[in-house]
Short mmCIF file of C-alpha atoms and ligand atoms in Angstrom, two decimals:
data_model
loop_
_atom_site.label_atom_id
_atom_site.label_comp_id
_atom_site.label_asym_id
_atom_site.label_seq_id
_atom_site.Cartn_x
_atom_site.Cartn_y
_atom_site.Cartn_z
CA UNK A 1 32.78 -28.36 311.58
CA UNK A 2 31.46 -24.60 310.72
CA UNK A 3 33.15 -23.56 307.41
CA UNK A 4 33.15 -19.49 306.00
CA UNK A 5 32.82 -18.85 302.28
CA UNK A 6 35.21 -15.98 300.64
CA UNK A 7 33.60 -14.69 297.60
CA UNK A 8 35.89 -12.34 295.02
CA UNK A 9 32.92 -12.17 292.27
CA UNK A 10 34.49 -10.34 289.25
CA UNK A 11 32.39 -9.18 286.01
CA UNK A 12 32.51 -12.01 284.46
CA UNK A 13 34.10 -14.39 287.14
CA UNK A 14 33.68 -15.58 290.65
CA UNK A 15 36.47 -17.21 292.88
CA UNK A 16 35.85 -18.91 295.85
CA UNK A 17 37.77 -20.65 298.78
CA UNK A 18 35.95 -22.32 301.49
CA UNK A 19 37.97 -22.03 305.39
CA UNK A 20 36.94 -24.12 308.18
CA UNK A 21 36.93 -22.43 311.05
CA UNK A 22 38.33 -21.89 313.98
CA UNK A 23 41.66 -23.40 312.08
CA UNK A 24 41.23 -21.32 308.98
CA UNK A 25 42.37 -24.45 307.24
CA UNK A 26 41.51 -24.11 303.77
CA UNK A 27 39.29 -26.92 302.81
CA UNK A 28 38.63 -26.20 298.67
CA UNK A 29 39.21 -23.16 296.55
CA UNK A 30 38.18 -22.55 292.79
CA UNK A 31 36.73 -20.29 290.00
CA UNK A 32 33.76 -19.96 287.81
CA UNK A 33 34.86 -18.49 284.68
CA UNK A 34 32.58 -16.16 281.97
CA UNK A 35 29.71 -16.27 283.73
CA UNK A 36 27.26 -14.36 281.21
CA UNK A 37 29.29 -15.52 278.12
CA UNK A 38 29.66 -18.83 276.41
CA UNK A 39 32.14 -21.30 277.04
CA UNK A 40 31.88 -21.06 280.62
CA UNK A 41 33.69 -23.24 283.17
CA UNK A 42 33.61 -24.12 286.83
CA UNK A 43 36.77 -25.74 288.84
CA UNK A 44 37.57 -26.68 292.55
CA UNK A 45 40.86 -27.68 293.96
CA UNK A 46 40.34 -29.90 296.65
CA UNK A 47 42.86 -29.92 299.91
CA UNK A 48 44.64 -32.43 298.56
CA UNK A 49 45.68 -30.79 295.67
CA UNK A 50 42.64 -32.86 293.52
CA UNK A 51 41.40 -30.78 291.15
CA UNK A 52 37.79 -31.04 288.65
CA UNK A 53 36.69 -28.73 286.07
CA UNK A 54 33.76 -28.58 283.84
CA UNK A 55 32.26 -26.95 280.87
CA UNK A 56 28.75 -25.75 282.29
CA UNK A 57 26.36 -22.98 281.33
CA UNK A 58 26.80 -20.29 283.99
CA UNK A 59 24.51 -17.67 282.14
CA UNK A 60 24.47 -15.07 285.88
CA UNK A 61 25.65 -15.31 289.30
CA UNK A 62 22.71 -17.43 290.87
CA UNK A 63 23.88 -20.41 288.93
CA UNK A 64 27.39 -20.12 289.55
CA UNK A 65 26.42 -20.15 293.68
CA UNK A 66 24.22 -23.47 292.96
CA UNK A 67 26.90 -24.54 291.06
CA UNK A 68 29.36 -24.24 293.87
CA UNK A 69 27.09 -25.20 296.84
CA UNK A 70 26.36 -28.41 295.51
CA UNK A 71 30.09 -29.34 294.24
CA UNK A 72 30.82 -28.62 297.97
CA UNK A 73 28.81 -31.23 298.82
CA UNK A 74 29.86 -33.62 296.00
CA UNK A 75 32.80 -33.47 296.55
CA UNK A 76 32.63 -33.55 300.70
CA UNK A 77 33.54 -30.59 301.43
CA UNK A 78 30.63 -30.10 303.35
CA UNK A 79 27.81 -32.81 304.34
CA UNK A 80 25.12 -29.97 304.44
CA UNK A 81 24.51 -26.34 303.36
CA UNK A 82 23.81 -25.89 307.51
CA UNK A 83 27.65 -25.76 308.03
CA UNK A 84 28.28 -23.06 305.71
CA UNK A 85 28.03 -20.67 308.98
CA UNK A 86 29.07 -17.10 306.93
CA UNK A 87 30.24 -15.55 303.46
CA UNK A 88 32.29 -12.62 303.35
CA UNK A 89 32.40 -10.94 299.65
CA UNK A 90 35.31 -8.95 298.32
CA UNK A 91 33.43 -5.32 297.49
CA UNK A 92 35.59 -2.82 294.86
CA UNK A 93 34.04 0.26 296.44
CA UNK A 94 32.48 1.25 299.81
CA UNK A 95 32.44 5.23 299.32
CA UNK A 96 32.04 7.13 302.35
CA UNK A 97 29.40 4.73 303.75
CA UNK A 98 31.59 1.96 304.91
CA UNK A 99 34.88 2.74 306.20
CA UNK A 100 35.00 -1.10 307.93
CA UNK A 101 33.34 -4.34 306.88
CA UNK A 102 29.58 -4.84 307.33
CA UNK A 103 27.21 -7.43 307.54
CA UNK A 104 24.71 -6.72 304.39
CA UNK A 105 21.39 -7.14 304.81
CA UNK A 106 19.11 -5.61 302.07
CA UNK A 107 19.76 -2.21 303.10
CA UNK A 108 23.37 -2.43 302.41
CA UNK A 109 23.03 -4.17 299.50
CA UNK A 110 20.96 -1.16 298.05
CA UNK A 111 24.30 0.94 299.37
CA UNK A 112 26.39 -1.33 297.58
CA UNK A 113 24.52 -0.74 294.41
CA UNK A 114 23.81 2.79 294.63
CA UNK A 115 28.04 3.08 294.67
CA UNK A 116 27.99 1.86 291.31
CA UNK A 117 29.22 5.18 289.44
CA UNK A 118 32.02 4.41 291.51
CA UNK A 119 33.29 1.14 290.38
CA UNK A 120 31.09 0.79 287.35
CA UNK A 121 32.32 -2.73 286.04
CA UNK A 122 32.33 -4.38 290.02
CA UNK A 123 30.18 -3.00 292.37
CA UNK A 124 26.97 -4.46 290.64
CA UNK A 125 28.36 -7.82 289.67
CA UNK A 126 29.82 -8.41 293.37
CA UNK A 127 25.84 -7.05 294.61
CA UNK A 128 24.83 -9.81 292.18
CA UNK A 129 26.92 -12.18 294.11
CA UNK A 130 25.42 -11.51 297.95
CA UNK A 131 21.91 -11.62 296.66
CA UNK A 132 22.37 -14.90 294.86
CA UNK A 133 23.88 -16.15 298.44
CA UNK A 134 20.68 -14.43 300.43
CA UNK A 135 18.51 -16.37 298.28
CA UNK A 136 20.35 -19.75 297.96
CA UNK A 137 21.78 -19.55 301.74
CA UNK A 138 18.50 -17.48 303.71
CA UNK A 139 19.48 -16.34 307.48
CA UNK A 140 23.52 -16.71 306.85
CA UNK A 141 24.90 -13.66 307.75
CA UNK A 142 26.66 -12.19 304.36
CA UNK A 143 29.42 -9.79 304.98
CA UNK A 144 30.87 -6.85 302.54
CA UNK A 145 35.23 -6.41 302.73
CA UNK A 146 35.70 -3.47 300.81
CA UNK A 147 38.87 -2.68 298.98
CA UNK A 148 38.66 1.23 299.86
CA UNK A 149 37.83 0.77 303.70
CA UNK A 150 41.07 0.40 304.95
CA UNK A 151 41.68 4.17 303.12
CA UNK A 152 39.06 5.61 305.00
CA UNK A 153 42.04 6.95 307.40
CA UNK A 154 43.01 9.47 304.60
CA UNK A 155 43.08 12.59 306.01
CA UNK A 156 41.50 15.46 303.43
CA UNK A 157 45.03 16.70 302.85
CA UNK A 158 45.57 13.30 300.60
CA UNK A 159 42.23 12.29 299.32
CA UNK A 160 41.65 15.27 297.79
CA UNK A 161 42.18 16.68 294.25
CA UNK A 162 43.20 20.46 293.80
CA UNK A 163 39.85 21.01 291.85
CA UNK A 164 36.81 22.83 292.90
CA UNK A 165 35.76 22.04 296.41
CA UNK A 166 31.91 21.78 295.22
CA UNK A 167 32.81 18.75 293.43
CA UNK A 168 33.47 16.79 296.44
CA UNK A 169 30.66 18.54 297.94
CA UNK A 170 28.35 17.33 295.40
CA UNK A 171 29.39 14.39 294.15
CA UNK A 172 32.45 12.56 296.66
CA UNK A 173 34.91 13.07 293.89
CA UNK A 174 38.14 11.99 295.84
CA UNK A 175 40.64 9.78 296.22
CA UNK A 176 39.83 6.19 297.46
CA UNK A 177 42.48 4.27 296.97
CA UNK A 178 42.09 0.15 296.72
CA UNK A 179 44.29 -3.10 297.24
CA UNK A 180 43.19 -1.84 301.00
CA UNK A 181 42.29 -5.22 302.37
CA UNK A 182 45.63 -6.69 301.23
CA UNK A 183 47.36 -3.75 302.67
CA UNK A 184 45.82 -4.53 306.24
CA UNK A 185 46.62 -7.95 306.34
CA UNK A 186 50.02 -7.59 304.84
CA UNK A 187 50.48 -4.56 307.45
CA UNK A 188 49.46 -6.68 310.40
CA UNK A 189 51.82 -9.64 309.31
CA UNK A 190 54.72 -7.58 308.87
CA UNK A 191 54.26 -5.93 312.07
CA UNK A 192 54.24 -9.98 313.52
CA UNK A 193 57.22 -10.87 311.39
CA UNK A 194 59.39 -7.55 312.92
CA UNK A 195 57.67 -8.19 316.21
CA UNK A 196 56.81 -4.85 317.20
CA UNK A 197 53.08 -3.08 317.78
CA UNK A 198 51.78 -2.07 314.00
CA UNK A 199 50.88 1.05 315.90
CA UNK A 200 54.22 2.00 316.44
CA UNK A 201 55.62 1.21 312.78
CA UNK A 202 55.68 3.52 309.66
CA UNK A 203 55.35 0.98 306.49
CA UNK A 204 55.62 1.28 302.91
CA UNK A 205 53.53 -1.44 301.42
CA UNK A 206 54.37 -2.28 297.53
CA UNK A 207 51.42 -4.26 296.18
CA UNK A 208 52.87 -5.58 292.79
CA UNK A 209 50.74 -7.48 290.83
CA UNK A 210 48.91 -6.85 287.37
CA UNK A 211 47.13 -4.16 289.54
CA UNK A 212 49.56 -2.17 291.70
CA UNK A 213 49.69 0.36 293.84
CA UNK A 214 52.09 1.69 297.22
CA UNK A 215 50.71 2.30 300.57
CA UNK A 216 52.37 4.41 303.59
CA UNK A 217 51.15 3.01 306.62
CA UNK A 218 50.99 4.93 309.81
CA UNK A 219 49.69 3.98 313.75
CA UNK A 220 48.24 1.18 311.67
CA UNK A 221 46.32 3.17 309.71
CA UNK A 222 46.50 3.86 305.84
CA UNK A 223 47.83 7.31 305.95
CA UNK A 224 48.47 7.79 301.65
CA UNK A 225 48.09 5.54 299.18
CA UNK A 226 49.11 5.40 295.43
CA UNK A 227 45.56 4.40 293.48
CA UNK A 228 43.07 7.15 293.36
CA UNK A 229 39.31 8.06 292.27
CA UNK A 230 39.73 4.36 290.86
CA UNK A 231 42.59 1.73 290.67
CA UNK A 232 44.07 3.86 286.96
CA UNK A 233 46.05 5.89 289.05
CA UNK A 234 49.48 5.80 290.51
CA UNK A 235 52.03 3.54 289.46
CA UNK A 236 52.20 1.47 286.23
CA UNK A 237 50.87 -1.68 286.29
CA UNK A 238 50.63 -4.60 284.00
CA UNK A 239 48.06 -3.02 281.47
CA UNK A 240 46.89 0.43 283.09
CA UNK A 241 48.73 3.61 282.78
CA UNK A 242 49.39 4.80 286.22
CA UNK A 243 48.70 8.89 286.65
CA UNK A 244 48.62 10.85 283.46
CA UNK A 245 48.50 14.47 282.79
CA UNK A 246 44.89 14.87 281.92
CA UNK A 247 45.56 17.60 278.75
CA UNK A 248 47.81 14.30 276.97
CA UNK A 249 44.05 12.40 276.99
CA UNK A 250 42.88 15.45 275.00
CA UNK A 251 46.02 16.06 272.82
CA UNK A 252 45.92 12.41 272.01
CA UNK A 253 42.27 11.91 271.26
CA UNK A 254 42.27 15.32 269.02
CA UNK A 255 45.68 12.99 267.16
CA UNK A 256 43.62 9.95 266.85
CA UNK A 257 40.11 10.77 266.10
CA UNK A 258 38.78 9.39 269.17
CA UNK A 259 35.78 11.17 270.08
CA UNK A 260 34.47 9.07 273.28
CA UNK A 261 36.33 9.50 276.50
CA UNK A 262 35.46 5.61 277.54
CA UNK A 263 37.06 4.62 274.48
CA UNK A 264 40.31 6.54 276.16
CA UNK A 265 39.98 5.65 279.36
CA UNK A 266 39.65 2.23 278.05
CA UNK A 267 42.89 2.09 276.05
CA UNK A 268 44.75 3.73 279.97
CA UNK A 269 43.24 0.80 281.76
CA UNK A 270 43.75 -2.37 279.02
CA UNK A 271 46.30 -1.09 276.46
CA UNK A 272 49.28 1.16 278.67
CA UNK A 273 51.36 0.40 281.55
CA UNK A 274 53.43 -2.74 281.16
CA UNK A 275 52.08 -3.67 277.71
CA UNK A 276 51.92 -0.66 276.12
CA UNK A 277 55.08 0.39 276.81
CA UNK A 278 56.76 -3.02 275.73
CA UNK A 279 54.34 -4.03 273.22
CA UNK A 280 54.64 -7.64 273.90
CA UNK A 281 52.87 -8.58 277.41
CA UNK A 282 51.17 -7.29 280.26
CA UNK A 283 52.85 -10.42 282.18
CA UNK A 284 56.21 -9.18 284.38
CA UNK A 285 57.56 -12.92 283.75
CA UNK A 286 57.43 -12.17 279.34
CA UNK A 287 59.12 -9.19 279.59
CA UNK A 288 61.90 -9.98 282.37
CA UNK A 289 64.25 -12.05 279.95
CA UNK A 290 63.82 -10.20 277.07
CA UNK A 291 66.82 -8.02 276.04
CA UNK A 292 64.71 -5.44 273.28
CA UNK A 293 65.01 -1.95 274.23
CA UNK A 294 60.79 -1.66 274.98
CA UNK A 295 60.58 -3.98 277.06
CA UNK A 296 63.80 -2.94 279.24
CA UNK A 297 62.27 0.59 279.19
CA UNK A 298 58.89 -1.06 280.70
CA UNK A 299 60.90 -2.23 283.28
CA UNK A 300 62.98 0.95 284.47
CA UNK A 301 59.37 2.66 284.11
CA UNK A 302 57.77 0.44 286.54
CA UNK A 303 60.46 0.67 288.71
CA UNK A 304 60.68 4.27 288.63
CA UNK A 305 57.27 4.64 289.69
CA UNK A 306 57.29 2.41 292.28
CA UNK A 307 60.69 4.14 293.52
CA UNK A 308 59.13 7.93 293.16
CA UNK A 309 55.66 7.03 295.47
CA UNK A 310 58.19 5.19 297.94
CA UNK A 311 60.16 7.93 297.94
CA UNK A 312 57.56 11.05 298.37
CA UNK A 313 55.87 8.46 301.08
CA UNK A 314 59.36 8.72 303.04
CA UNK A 315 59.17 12.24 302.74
CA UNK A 316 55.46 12.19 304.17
CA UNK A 317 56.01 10.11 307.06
CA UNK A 318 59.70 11.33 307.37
CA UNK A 319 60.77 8.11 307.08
CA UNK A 320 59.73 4.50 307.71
CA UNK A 321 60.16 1.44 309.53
CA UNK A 322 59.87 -1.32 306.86
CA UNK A 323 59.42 -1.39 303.08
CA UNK A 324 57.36 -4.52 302.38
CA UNK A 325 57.03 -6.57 298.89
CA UNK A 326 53.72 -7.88 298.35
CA UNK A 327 51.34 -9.71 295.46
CA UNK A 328 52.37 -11.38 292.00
CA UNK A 329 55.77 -9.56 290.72
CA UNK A 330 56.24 -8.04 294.67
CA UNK A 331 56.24 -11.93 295.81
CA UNK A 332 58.08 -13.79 292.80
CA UNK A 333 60.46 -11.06 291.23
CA UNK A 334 63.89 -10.63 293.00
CA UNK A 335 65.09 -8.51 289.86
CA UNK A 336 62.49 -5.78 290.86
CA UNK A 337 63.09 -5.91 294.77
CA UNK A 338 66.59 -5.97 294.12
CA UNK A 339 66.59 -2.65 291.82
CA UNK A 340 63.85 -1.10 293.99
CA UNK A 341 66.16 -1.87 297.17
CA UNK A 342 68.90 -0.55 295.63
CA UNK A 343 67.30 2.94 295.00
CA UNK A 344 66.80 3.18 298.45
CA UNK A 345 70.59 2.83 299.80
CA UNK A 346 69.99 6.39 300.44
CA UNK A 347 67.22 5.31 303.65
CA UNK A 348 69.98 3.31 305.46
CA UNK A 349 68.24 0.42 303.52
CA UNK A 350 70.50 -2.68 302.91
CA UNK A 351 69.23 -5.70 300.82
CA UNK A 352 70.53 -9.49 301.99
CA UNK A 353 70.76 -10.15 298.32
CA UNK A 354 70.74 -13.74 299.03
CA UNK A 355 67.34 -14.29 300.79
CA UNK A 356 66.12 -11.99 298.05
CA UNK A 357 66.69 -14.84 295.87
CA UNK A 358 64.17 -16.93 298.04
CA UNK A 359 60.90 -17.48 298.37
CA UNK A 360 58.03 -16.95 301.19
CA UNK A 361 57.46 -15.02 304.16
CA UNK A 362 60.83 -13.37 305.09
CA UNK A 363 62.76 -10.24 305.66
CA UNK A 364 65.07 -9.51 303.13
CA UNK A 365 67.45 -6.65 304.71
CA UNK A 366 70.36 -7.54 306.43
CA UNK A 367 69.82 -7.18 310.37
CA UNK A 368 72.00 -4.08 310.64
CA UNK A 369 69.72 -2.23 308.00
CA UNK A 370 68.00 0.70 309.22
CA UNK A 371 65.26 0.65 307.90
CA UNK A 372 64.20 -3.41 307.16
CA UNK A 373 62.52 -4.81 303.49
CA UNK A 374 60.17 -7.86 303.43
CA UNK A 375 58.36 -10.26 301.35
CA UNK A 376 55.17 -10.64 302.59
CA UNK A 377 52.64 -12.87 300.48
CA UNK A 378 49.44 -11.12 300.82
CA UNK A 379 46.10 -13.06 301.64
CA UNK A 380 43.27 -11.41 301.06
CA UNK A 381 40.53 -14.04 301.34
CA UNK A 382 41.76 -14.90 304.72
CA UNK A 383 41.71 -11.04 305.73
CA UNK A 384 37.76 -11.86 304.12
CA UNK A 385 37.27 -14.88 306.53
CA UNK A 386 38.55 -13.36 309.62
CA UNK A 387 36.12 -10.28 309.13
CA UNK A 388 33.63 -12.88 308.80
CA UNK A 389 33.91 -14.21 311.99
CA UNK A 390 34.38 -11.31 313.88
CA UNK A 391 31.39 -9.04 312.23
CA UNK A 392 29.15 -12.31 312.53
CA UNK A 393 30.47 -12.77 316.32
CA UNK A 394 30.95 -16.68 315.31
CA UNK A 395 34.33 -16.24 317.55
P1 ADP B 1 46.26 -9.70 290.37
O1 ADP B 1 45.79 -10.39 291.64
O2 ADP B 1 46.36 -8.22 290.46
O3 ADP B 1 45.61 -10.19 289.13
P2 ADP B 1 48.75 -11.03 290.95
O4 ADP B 1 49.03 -10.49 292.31
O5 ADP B 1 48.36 -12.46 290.83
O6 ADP B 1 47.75 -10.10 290.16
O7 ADP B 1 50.04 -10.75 290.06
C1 ADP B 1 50.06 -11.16 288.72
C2 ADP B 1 51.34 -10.68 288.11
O8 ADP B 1 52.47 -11.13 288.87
C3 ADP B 1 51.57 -11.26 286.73
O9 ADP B 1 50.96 -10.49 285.76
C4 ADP B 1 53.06 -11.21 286.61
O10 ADP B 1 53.42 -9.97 286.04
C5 ADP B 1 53.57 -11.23 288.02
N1 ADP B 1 54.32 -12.46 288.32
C6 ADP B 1 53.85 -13.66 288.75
N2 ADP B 1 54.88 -14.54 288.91
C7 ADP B 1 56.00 -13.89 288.59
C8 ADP B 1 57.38 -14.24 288.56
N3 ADP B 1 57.80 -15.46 288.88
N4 ADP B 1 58.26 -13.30 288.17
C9 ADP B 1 57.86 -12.06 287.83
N5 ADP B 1 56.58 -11.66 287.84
C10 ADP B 1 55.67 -12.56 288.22
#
């Protein structure tokens, strides 16, 4: 049976999950950890919930695809590398050049590196990834699924920043927005779950994991969306800041004696939101049950973000359809949906605290609310696998 590789290569790690198709069963899933520093590992989780890991040297990408492509076969997941019919790779940033998913041949790949200024730390390890898989895997078609695409809808009105036009002009400095392939999927779904065209719906999509960020979703398309230039801005999230007023960088560095602005930016993106504030985690599930007055505060703080981006989406749209709950704290935490819900009584939207409480796929307003809530576990590598098939035309 053909099978379709989704790749999510990180800096210094590279997840994998392997779909046959046309089922979309997933047949293994699994991570190579620090590639590029020592103590690496490898791991696979086998459909029936076996799993294997091993200490291994994984000193760049090419060895952690070798790596993989022959566990698949040890451990029958495939019989040969012939079955392995596509690979779709999770992309941070596509710019202006790809406002859909593409097959990548070399000429895209040079795109995909030449975006690099815009996602410094991901752009050139995820390149890494596809040209490790052209070599290892010659003549499969590779495709990119970038994170910003689905933003390409923006209209000017929202993508850009009230500074001078010429930097746009010169340079693309604008908003573009991320968590974009979970948005579409999670979009479509909901629109399946409430069972009414997505082109008719106005959604507010909360993605709520350690990286956040709120989405309005119009005719199906992303009409605003919360994370900016790069995934720092709009609401707080497990260790970035959310949007700052610029001059408190400067006021702040001046205070501290920090005289390099990556040093700063560094300290918004791995020291602020959830565990700055509280001091004690980054993690949603540390801070929940503790009663000290930081980490409460961290709490109201995320909440109050993600209530203020809902709310000035409503006010965009004039209105919406559905607010829908989505990724790590969006999927497991009833305490935030509950308080976010409750914020938005105002909207005609009431909560069925008891599915709340649950689990899963569901909708989580009672059937005479006017405007409905949902859980909707997001899934981006299948969003990856489905592009694969239909860019490839293995449909
Ligand atoms: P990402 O993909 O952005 O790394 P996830 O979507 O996996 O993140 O979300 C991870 C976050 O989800 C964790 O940091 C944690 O805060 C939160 N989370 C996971 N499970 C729970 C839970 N049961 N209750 C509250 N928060 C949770």
């Amino acid at each position: 049976m053909n099978k379709i590789l989704a790749i999510n290569s990180g800096s210094s790690s590279f997840k994998y999950k392997l779909f046959s198709i046309p089922d979309e069963t997933v047949i293994a899933e699994g991570l190579g950890d620090r590639i590029g520093i020592s103590g690496s590992t490898f791991d696979i989780k086998l459909s029936d919930g076996t799993k294997h890991q091993e200490k291994v040297a994984l000193p760049d990408q090419e060895t952690a695809v070798k790596l993989l492509l022959n566990w698949l076969i040890k451990y029958h997941c495939i019989s040969d590398l012939k079955e392995i019919v596509g690979v779709g790779h999770r992309i941070v940033n596509g710019g202006e050049i790809f406002p859909d998913s593409a097959l990548i041949d070399k000429n895209n790949l040079h795109k995909i590196f030449d975006l690099t200024d815009y996602a410094p730390l991901h752009n050139p390890a995820e390149g890494r990834g596809i040209k490790a898989f052209m070599k290892l895997l010659p003549g499969v078609p590779q495709v990119g699924v970038f994170d910003t695409s689905f933003h390409q809808s923006l209209d000017p009105v929202h993508y850009l920043y009230s500074v001078p036009y010429e930097y746009y002009d010169k340079y693309k400095a604008r908003k573009y927005g991320a968590h974009g392939t979970s948005v579409r999927y999670v979009a479509s779904r909901t629109a399946e779950l409430l069972n009414r065209p997505l082109k008719e719906l106005k959604l507010i999509v909360c993605h709520l994991g350690s990286g956040a960020s709120i989405t309005a979703v119009k005719d199906g398309k992303s009409f605003d969306t919360s994370m900016g230039f790069s995934p720092l801005a709009g609401i707080t999230m497990g260790t970035r800041s959310g949007d700052v007023d610029p001059s408190l960088l400067q006021f702040v560095m001046k205070k501290e004696n920090i005289t390099d602005f990556d040093q700063m930016i560094d300290i918004l993106n791995h020291k602020s939101g959830l565990l700055g504030i509280s001091g004690i985690s980054s993690d949603m599930r540390d801070i929940e049950d503790r009663d000290d007055k930081r980490s409460q505060l961290a709490i109201k703080i995320f909440i109050n973000r993600v209530v203020r981006y809902v709310g000035s989406y409503l006010a965009e749209m004039q209105g919406a359809d559905a607010i829908v709950f989505t990724a790590g704290i969006g999927e497991n935490s009833a305490d935030v949906r509950a308080k976010v819900m409750s914020s938005l009584s105002f909207i005609g939207l009431k909560p069925d605290l008891k599915a709340n409480q649950s689990r899963g796929e569901k909708i989580i307003s009672t059937p005479d609310s006017k405007v409905k809530a949902l859980i909707v576990p997001t899934d981006e590598e299948l969003m990856i696998e489905r592009d694969v098939v239909r860019l490839a035309h293995l449909n």
